[in-house]
PDB file of C-alpha atoms in Angstrom:
ATOM      1  CA  ILE A   1     127.550  74.762 121.345  1.00 34.00           C
ATOM      2  CA  THR A   2     125.071  76.863 123.340  1.00 32.00           C
ATOM      3  CA  GLN A   3     127.249  79.964 122.929  1.00 35.00           C
ATOM      4  CA  LEU A   4     127.398  79.454 119.165  1.00 32.00           C
ATOM      5  CA  ILE A   5     123.600  79.242 118.981  1.00 36.00           C
ATOM      6  CA  MET A   6     123.242  82.379 121.115  1.00 36.00           C
ATOM      7  CA  ASP A   7     125.709  84.249 118.907  1.00 41.00           C
ATOM      8  CA  ARG A   8     123.793  83.239 115.807  1.00 43.00           C
ATOM      9  CA  GLN A   9     120.560  84.476 117.357  1.00 61.00           C
ATOM     10  CA  ASN A  10     122.001  87.989 117.825  1.00 82.00           C
ATOM     11  CA  PHE A  11     122.126  88.590 114.078  1.00 77.00           C
ATOM     12  CA  PHE A  12     119.353  89.622 111.721  1.00 82.00           C
ATOM     13  CA  THR A  13     119.755  89.034 107.985  1.00 80.00           C
ATOM     14  CA  ASP A  14     118.007  91.596 105.795  1.00 78.00           C
ATOM     15  CA  PRO A  15     116.066  89.510 103.244  1.00 76.00           C
ATOM     16  CA  ASN A  16     116.365  92.301 100.646  1.00 78.00           C
ATOM     17  CA  THR A  17     120.138  92.736 100.772  1.00 78.00           C
ATOM     18  CA  GLY A  18     121.428  89.617 102.532  1.00 81.00           C
ATOM     19  CA  MET A  19     123.369  91.858 104.938  1.00 80.00           C
ATOM     20  CA  ARG A  20     123.688  90.660 108.526  1.00 79.00           C
ATOM     21  CA  TYR A  21     123.132  93.052 111.432  1.00 82.00           C
ATOM     22  CA  ASP A  22     124.056  92.511 115.070  1.00 82.00           C
ATOM     23  CA  TYR A  23     121.189  93.465 117.388  1.00 84.00           C
ATOM     24  CA  SER A  24     122.819  92.590 120.723  1.00 85.00           C
ATOM     25  CA  ASN A  25     123.192  95.342 123.351  1.00 86.00           C
ATOM     26  CA  PRO A  26     120.698  97.835 121.868  1.00 91.00           C
ATOM     27  CA  THR A  27     120.724 101.449 123.062  1.00 93.00           C
ATOM     28  CA  ASN A  28     116.904 101.502 123.313  1.00 95.00           C
ATOM     29  CA  GLN A  29     114.340  98.745 123.494  1.00 96.00           C
ATOM     30  CA  GLY A  30     110.698  98.352 124.336  1.00 97.00           C
ATOM     31  CA  TRP A  31     107.160  97.754 123.142  1.00 98.00           C
ATOM     32  CA  LEU A  32     105.473  99.846 120.451  1.00 98.00           C
ATOM     33  CA  THR A  33     102.418  99.080 118.361  1.00 98.00           C
ATOM     34  CA  LYS A  34     103.210  99.287 114.630  1.00 98.00           C
ATOM     35  CA  GLN A  35     100.909  99.547 111.651  1.00 96.00           C
ATOM     36  CA  SER A  36     101.438  96.544 109.376  1.00 93.00           C
ATOM     37  CA  ALA A  37     102.680  97.142 105.867  1.00 86.00           C
ATOM     38  CA  TRP A  38      99.983  95.355 103.880  1.00 87.00           C
ATOM     39  CA  LEU A  39      96.778  95.066 105.920  1.00 91.00           C
ATOM     40  CA  LYS A  40      97.309  98.346 107.789  1.00 91.00           C
ATOM     41  CA  ASP A  41      96.213  96.756 111.059  1.00 96.00           C
ATOM     42  CA  TRP A  42      98.001  97.503 114.335  1.00 97.00           C
ATOM     43  CA  ARG A  43     100.366  94.921 115.841  1.00 97.00           C
ATOM     44  CA  ARG A  44     102.268  95.116 119.099  1.00 98.00           C
ATOM     45  CA  ARG A  45     105.970  94.614 118.455  1.00 97.00           C
ATOM     46  CA  TYR A  46     109.150  94.655 120.517  1.00 97.00           C
ATOM     47  CA  PHE A  47     111.626  97.199 119.127  1.00 97.00           C
ATOM     48  CA  LEU A  48     115.421  97.263 119.475  1.00 96.00           C
ATOM     49  CA  LEU A  49     117.446 100.304 118.420  1.00 96.00           C
ATOM     50  CA  LYS A  50     121.104  99.672 117.692  1.00 95.00           C
ATOM     51  CA  GLY A  51     123.143 102.161 115.722  1.00 93.00           C
ATOM     52  CA  SER A  52     121.167 103.188 112.663  1.00 94.00           C
ATOM     53  CA  ILE A  53     118.900 100.121 112.649  1.00 94.00           C
ATOM     54  CA  LEU A  54     115.513  99.816 114.333  1.00 96.00           C
ATOM     55  CA  PHE A  55     114.660  96.115 114.608  1.00 95.00           C
ATOM     56  CA  PHE A  56     111.234  94.731 115.498  1.00 96.00           C
ATOM     57  CA  SER A  57     110.024  91.323 116.612  1.00 95.00           C
ATOM     58  CA  LYS A  58     106.867  89.637 117.861  1.00 95.00           C
ATOM     59  CA  GLY A  59     108.232  89.292 121.388  1.00 94.00           C
ATOM     60  CA  GLU A  60     110.896  90.489 123.782  1.00 93.00           C
ATOM     61  CA  PHE A  61     112.827  87.226 123.420  1.00 90.00           C
ATOM     62  CA  SER A  62     112.024  86.546 119.756  1.00 90.00           C
ATOM     63  CA  ALA A  63     114.468  87.122 116.933  1.00 89.00           C
ATOM     64  CA  PRO A  64     113.634  90.231 114.880  1.00 92.00           C
ATOM     65  CA  HIS A  65     111.587  89.638 111.744  1.00 92.00           C
ATOM     66  CA  GLY A  66     111.975  93.144 110.348  1.00 92.00           C
ATOM     67  CA  MET A  67     114.029  96.317 110.459  1.00 93.00           C
ATOM     68  CA  ILE A  68     113.996  99.980 109.510  1.00 94.00           C
ATOM     69  CA  ASP A  69     117.294 101.418 108.277  1.00 93.00           C
ATOM     70  CA  LEU A  70     117.325 104.834 109.944  1.00 95.00           C
ATOM     71  CA  SER A  71     120.197 106.009 107.741  1.00 92.00           C
ATOM     72  CA  THR A  72     117.570 106.268 104.962  1.00 92.00           C
ATOM     73  CA  CYS A  73     115.109 108.194 107.150  1.00 93.00           C
ATOM     74  CA  MET A  74     114.278 111.824 106.647  1.00 92.00           C
ATOM     75  CA  THR A  75     112.098 112.489 109.701  1.00 94.00           C
ATOM     76  CA  VAL A  76     110.707 111.141 112.933  1.00 97.00           C
ATOM     77  CA  LYS A  77     107.847 113.087 114.505  1.00 97.00           C
ATOM     78  CA  SER A  78     104.533 112.914 116.330  1.00 97.00           C
ATOM     79  CA  ALA A  79     101.703 111.668 114.133  1.00 97.00           C
ATOM     80  CA  GLU A  80      98.643 111.338 116.329  1.00 96.00           C
ATOM     81  CA  LEU A  81      96.322 112.959 113.755  1.00 95.00           C
ATOM     82  CA  LYS A  82      97.728 111.057 110.750  1.00 95.00           C
ATOM     83  CA  ALA A  83      97.725 107.702 112.540  1.00 95.00           C
ATOM     84  CA  GLY A  84      94.514 108.310 114.462  1.00 95.00           C
ATOM     85  CA  LYS A  85      96.167 106.973 117.623  1.00 96.00           C
ATOM     86  CA  LYS A  86      97.255 108.557 120.888  1.00 97.00           C
ATOM     87  CA  ASN A  87     101.063 108.689 121.402  1.00 98.00           C
ATOM     88  CA  ALA A  88     101.651 107.936 117.688  1.00 98.00           C
ATOM     89  CA  MET A  89     104.757 108.780 115.693  1.00 98.00           C
ATOM     90  CA  GLU A  90     105.951 108.394 112.152  1.00 97.00           C
ATOM     91  CA  VAL A  91     109.344 107.414 110.793  1.00 97.00           C
ATOM     92  CA  ALA A  92     109.604 108.490 107.154  1.00 95.00           C
ATOM     93  CA  THR A  93     112.001 107.333 104.461  1.00 90.00           C
ATOM     94  CA  LYS A  94     111.845 108.420 100.815  1.00 86.00           C
ATOM     95  CA  GLU A  95     109.989 105.225  99.926  1.00 88.00           C
ATOM     96  CA  LYS A  96     107.806 104.550 102.955  1.00 93.00           C
ATOM     97  CA  THR A  97     106.359 105.989 106.139  1.00 96.00           C
ATOM     98  CA  PHE A  98     106.112 103.771 109.214  1.00 97.00           C
ATOM     99  CA  TYR A  99     103.493 104.507 111.869  1.00 98.00           C
ATOM    100  CA  MET A 100     103.725 103.284 115.441  1.00 98.00           C
ATOM    101  CA  TYR A 101     102.487 104.302 118.854  1.00 98.00           C
ATOM    102  CA  ALA A 102     103.753 104.001 122.408  1.00 98.00           C
ATOM    103  CA  ASP A 103     101.844 103.216 125.583  1.00 98.00           C
ATOM    104  CA  THR A 104     102.581 106.638 127.091  1.00 98.00           C
ATOM    105  CA  GLU A 105     103.524 110.118 125.887  1.00 97.00           C
ATOM    106  CA  LYS A 106     106.805 109.852 127.813  1.00 97.00           C
ATOM    107  CA  GLU A 107     107.733 106.645 125.958  1.00 98.00           C
ATOM    108  CA  LYS A 108     106.779 108.232 122.620  1.00 98.00           C
ATOM    109  CA  ASP A 109     108.986 111.255 123.354  1.00 97.00           C
ATOM    110  CA  GLU A 110     111.885 108.986 124.400  1.00 97.00           C
ATOM    111  CA  TRP A 111     111.605 106.966 121.169  1.00 98.00           C
ATOM    112  CA  ILE A 112     111.378 110.092 119.009  1.00 97.00           C
ATOM    113  CA  GLY A 113     114.504 111.451 120.721  1.00 97.00           C
ATOM    114  CA  ALA A 114     116.459 108.206 120.369  1.00 97.00           C
ATOM    115  CA  ILE A 115     115.432 107.632 116.743  1.00 97.00           C
ATOM    116  CA  GLY A 116     116.123 111.280 115.874  1.00 96.00           C
ATOM    117  CA  LYS A 117     119.586 111.044 117.408  1.00 94.00           C
ATOM    118  CA  SER A 118     120.263 107.873 115.425  1.00 94.00           C
ATOM    119  CA  ILE A 119     119.131 109.535 112.172  1.00 93.00           C
ATOM    120  CA  VAL A 120     121.477 112.485 112.799  1.00 91.00           C
ATOM    121  CA  GLN A 121     124.420 110.265 113.755  1.00 90.00           C
ATOM    122  CA  SER A 122     123.969 108.053 110.695  1.00 87.00           C
ATOM    123  CA  SER A 123     123.866 111.004 108.293  1.00 78.00           C
ATOM    124  CA  THR A 124     126.977 111.489 106.206  1.00 64.00           C
ATOM    125  CA  THR A 125     127.396 115.045 107.457  1.00 59.00           C
ATOM    126  CA  PHE A 126     127.537 114.145 111.169  1.00 53.00           C
ATOM    127  CA  THR A 127     130.854 114.774 112.916  1.00 55.00           C
ATOM    128  CA  PRO A 128     131.731 114.127 116.581  1.00 56.00           C
ATOM    129  CA  GLU A 129     131.479 117.867 117.228  1.00 56.00           C
ATOM    130  CA  ASP A 130     127.782 117.644 116.252  1.00 50.00           C
ATOM    131  CA  GLY A 131     127.202 115.743 119.483  1.00 52.00           C
ATOM    132  CA  VAL A 132     127.785 118.980 121.416  1.00 45.00           C
ATOM    133  CA  ASP A 133     124.704 120.987 122.407  1.00 40.00           C
ATOM    134  CA  ALA A 134     124.340 123.566 119.633  1.00 40.00           C
ATOM    135  CA  ASN A 135     122.521 125.945 121.978  1.00 38.00           C
ATOM    136  CA  TYR A 136     125.502 126.235 124.296  1.00 35.00           C
ATOM    137  CA  ASN A 137     128.355 128.606 123.490  1.00 37.00           C
ATOM    138  CA  SER A 138     131.052 128.695 126.152  1.00 37.00           C
ATOM    139  CA  ASP A 139     132.341 132.036 124.843  1.00 41.00           C
ATOM    140  CA  ASP A 140     128.970 133.751 125.263  1.00 39.00           C
ATOM    141  CA  ASP A 141     127.082 133.617 128.548  1.00 41.00           C
ATOM    142  CA  SER A 142     124.172 135.593 127.104  1.00 39.00           C
ATOM    143  CA  ALA A 143     121.418 133.322 125.789  1.00 39.00           C
ATOM    144  CA  ASP A 144     119.362 136.237 124.460  1.00 41.00           C
ATOM    145  CA  ASN A 145     121.651 137.163 121.546  1.00 40.00           C
TER     146      ASN A 145
END
């Protein structure tokens, strides 16, 4: 019975679509402070990145209460001036822009990298070959060309 309860707790149901998403074994996780949707105040949330979904919850051991579908995102970038916060970033979809900030610049850069990678991998044009470093050409040792 305990295992069944644990399994159920590893799924988040999107209230808009009814789709269920597994958030166990995320590739990235940690604390960020996110601007709330309605009141625009800042709330510390625990984020879990799995595949193309960025989940957030009130605590490290709490079930997620929201998600951002990164497959609908256009950009992730620094946004310290726009957000008015140090180590801030924005994740923009066509409909909405999410603002959040990390505790350190290193954490912000790690999240931007991980979210950016997820956006690229969830795009319909991504192929496994895209995972190769585009700046490296094994046939050409000259980097100045």
